[in-house]
Coordinates of C-alpha atoms and ligand atoms in Angstrom, one line a residue:
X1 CA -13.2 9.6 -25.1
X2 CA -12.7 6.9 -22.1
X3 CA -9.3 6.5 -20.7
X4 CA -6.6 4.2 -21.8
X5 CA -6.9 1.4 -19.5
X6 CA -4.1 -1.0 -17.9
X7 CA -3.8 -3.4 -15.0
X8 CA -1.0 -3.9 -13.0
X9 CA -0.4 -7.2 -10.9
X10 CA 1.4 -7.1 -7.4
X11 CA 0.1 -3.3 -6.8
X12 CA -0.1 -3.5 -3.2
X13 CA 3.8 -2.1 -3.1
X14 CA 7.4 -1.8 -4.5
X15 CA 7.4 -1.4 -8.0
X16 CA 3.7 -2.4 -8.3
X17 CA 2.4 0.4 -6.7
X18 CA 5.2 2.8 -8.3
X19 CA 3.9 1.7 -12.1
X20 CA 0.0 2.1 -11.5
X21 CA 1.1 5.5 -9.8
X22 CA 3.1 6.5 -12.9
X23 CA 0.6 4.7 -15.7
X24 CA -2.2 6.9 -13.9
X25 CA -0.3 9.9 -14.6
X26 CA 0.0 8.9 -17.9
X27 CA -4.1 8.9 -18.4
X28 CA -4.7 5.4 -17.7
X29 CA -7.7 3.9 -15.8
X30 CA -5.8 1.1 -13.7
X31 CA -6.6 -1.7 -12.1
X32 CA -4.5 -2.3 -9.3
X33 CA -4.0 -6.0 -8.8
X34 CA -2.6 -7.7 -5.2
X35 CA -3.9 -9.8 -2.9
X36 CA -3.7 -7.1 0.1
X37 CA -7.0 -5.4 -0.4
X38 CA -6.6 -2.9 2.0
X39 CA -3.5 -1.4 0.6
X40 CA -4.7 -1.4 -3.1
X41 CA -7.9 0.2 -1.7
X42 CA -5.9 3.0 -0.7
X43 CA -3.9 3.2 -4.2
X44 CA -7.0 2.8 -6.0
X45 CA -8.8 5.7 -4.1
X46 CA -5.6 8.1 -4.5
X47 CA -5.5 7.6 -8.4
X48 CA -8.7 7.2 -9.4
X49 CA -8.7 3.6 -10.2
X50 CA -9.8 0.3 -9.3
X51 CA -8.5 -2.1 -6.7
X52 CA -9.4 -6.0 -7.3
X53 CA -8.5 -8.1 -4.7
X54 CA -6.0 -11.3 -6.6
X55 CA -4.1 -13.9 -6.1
X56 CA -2.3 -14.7 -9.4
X57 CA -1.4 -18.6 -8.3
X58 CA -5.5 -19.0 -7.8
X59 CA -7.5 -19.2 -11.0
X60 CA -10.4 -18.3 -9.6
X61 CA -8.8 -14.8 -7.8
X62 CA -7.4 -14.4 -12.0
X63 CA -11.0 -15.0 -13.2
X64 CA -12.5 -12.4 -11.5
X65 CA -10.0 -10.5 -12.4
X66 CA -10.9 -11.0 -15.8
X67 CA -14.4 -10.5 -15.3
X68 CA -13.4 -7.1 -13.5
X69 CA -11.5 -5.8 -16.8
X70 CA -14.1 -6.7 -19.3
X71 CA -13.9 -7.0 -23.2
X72 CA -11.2 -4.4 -23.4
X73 CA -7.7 -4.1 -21.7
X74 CA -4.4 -1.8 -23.2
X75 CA -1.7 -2.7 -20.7
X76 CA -0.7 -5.7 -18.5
X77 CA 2.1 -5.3 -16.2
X78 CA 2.5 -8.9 -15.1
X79 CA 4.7 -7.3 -11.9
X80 CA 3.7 -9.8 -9.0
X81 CA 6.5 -12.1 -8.0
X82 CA 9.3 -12.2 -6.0
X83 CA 12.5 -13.8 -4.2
X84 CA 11.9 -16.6 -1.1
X85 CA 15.2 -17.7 0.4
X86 CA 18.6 -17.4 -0.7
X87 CA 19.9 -21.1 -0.1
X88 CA 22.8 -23.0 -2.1
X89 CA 21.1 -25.7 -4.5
X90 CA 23.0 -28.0 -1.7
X91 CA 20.8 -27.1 0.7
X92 CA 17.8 -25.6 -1.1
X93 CA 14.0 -26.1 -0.1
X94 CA 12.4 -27.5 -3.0
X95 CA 8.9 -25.5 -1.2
X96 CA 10.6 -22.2 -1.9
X97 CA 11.3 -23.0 -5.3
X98 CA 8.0 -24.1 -6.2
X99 CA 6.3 -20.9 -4.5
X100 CA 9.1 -18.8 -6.8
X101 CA 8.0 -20.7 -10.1
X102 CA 4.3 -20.6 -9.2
X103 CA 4.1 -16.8 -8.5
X104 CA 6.8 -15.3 -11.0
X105 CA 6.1 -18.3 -13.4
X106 CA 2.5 -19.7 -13.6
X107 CA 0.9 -16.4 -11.8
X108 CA 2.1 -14.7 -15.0
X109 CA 0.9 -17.5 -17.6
X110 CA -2.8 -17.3 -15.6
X111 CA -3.0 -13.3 -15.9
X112 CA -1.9 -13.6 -19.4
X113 CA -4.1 -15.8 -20.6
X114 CA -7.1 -14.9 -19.0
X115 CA -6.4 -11.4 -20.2
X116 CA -5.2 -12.1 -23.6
X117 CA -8.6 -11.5 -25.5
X118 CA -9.2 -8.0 -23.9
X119 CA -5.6 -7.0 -24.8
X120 CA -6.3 -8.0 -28.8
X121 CA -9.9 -6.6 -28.6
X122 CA -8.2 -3.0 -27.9
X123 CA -6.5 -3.6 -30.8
X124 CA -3.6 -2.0 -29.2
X125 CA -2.5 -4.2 -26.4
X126 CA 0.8 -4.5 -24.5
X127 CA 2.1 -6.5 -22.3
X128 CA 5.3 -5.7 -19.7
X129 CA 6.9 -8.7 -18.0
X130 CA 8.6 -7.7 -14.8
X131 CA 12.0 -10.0 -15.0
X132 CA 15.0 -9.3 -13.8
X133 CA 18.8 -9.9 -14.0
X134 CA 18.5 -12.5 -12.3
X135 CA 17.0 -13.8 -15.7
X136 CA 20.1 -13.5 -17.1
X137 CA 22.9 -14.4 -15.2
X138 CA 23.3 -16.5 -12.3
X139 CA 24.8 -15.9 -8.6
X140 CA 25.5 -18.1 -5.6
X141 CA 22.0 -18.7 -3.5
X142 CA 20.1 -17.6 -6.2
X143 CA 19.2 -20.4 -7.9
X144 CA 15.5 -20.9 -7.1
X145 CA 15.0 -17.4 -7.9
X146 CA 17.3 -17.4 -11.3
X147 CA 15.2 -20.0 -12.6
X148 CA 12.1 -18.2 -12.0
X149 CA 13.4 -15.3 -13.5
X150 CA 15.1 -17.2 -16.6
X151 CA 11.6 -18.7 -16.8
X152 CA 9.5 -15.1 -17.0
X153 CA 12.1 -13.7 -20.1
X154 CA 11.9 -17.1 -21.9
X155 CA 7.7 -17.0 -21.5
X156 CA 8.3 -13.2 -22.6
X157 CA 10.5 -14.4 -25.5
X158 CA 7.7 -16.9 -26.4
X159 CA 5.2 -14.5 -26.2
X160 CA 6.2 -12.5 -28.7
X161 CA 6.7 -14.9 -31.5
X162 CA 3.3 -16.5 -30.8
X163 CA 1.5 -12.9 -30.9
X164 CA 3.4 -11.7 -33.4
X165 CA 0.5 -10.5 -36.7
X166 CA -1.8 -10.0 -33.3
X167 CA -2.1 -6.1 -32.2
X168 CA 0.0 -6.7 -29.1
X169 CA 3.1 -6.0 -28.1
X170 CA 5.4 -7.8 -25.3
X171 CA 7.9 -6.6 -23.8
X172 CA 10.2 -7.2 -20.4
X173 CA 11.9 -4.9 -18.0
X174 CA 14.7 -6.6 -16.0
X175 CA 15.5 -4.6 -13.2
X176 CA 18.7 -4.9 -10.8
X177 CA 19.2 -3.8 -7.4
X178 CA 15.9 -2.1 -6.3
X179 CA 15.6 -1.1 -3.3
X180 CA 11.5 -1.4 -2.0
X181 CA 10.6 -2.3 0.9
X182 CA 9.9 -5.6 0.5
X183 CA 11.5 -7.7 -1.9
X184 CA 14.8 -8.1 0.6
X185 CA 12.7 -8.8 3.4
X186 CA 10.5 -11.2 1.7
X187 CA 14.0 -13.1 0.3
X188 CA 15.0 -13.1 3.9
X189 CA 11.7 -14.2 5.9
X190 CA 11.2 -10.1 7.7
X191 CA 14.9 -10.7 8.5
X192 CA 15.3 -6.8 8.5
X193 CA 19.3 -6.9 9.1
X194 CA 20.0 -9.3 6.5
X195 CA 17.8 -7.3 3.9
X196 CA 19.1 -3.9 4.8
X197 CA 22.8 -5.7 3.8
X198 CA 21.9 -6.5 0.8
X199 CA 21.9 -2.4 -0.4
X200 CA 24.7 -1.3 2.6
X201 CA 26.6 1.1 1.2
X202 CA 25.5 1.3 -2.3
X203 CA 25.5 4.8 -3.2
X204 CA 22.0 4.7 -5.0
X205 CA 20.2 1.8 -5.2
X206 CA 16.9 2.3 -7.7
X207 CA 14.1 2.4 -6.4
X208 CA 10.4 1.2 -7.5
X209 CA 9.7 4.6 -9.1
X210 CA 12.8 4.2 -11.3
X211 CA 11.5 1.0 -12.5
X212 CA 8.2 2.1 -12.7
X213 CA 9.0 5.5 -15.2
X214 CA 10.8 2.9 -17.4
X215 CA 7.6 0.8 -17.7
X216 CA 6.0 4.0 -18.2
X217 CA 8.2 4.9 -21.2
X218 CA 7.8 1.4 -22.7
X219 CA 3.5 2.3 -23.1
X220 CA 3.8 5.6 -24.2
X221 CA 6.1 4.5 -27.2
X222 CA 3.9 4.6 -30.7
X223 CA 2.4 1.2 -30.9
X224 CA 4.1 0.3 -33.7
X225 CA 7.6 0.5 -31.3
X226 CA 8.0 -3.0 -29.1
X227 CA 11.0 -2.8 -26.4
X228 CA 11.8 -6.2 -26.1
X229 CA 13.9 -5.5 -23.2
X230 CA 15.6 -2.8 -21.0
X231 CA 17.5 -4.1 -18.8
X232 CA 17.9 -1.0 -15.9
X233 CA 20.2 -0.7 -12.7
X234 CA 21.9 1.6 -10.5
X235 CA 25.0 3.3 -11.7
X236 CA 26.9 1.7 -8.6
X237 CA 25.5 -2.0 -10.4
X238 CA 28.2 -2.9 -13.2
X239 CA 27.0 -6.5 -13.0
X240 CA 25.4 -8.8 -9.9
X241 CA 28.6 -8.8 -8.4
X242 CA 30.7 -5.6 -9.2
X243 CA 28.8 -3.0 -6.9
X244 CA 30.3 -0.4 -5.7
X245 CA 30.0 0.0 -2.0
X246 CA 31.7 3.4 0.2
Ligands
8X3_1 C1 16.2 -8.6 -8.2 C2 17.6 -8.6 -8.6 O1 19.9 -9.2 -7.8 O2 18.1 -9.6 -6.2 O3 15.3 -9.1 -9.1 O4 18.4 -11.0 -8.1 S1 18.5 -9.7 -7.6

């Protein structure tokens, strides 16, 4: 029988990289999604899979994407994304914004719908939305990035009731503080001091394979079980702003 197959966007690292690891353990044949070929070369070549080189903003990048996973397709983890800047709305730049909607945003509705008709042709598809929190709540600075994220669970949300009668389930994982090694340094231009405050002192920040067993989870559950959402953080993490510190 030929293996269960899934794709996973924003492979190159961080929770990416953590979920194709953990969905090839699993028995899947995944296609690991970034636009840094040479990492997802490496990841590819470590778990027998596929790296295809994509940039979810470009429609092209997604349409050879497409053409790379064929007429059938179990999993999407829509996982690329991420957090530029961290500027009151006072003093925001509208640039960062639009790059936050475009990737965690439109990059998801590209992948989506270009992959849409292999995920029903399985006739067992599921899609996992990488949100976050930050989709539900909001926090000083945050703003660009909140609006992102409230955007990916209300697409999520939407999803659903448009698919529903369709053999797909959709589902979201909204993760807190994860510590990888780039999201913080991405929000903060390579500022390494600034990112490396963000977890001071937290006890246990997650990290990407945390995130990446809970995705995990959410495919092995009998296709007739959809998690909507988990929302997953550290134990020192009671909400955005009660974390614990020593
Ligand atoms: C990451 C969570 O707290 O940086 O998506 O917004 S947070």
């Amino acid at each position: 029988m030929s293996r269960r197959t899934a794709v996973v966007t924003g492979a190159s690292s961080g929770i990416g990289a953590a979920t194709a690891r953990a969905l090839a353990a699993e028995g899947y044949a995944v296609l690991c999604a970034a636009r840094r070929t040479d990492r997802i070369e490496r990841l590819a070549a470590e778990i027998d899979g596929t790296a295809i080189t994509c940039d979810v903003t470009s429609a092209e990048s997604v349409a050879a994407l497409a053409a790379a996973v064929g007429d059938s397709l179990h999993v999407l983890v829509n996982n690329a994304g991420g957090a530029f800047g961290l500027g009151n709305v006072a003093e925001a730049d509208p640039d960062e914004w639009r790059h936050m909607y475009e990737v965690n945003v439109i990059g998801l509705l590209n992948v989506t719908r270009a992959l849409l008709p292999a995920l029903t042709a399985s006739g067992d598809g599921l899609i996992v939305n990488v949100g976050s929190t930050a989709g539900r709540i909001a926090y000083e600075g945050g703003a660009g990035y909140t609006a992102a994220k409230h955007g990916t669970q209300v697409v999520t949300e939407t999803l659903r009731l448009e698919l529903v009668g369709e053999p797909i389930r959709v589902s979201e994982i909204a993760p807190g503080m994860v510590r990888t090694d780039e999201f913080a340094l991405n929000r903060f231009e390579g500022d390494r001091s600034r990112a490396d405050a963000v977890y001071a002192g937290v006890p246990d920040p997650l990290v990407a394979e945390d995130v990446a067993d809970a995705i995990a989870w959410i495919a092995t559950r009998p296709s007739h079980v959809n998690i909507d959402e988990l929302v997953i953080k550290p134990r020192a993490q009671a909400a955005q702003h009660k974390v614990h510190r020593v």
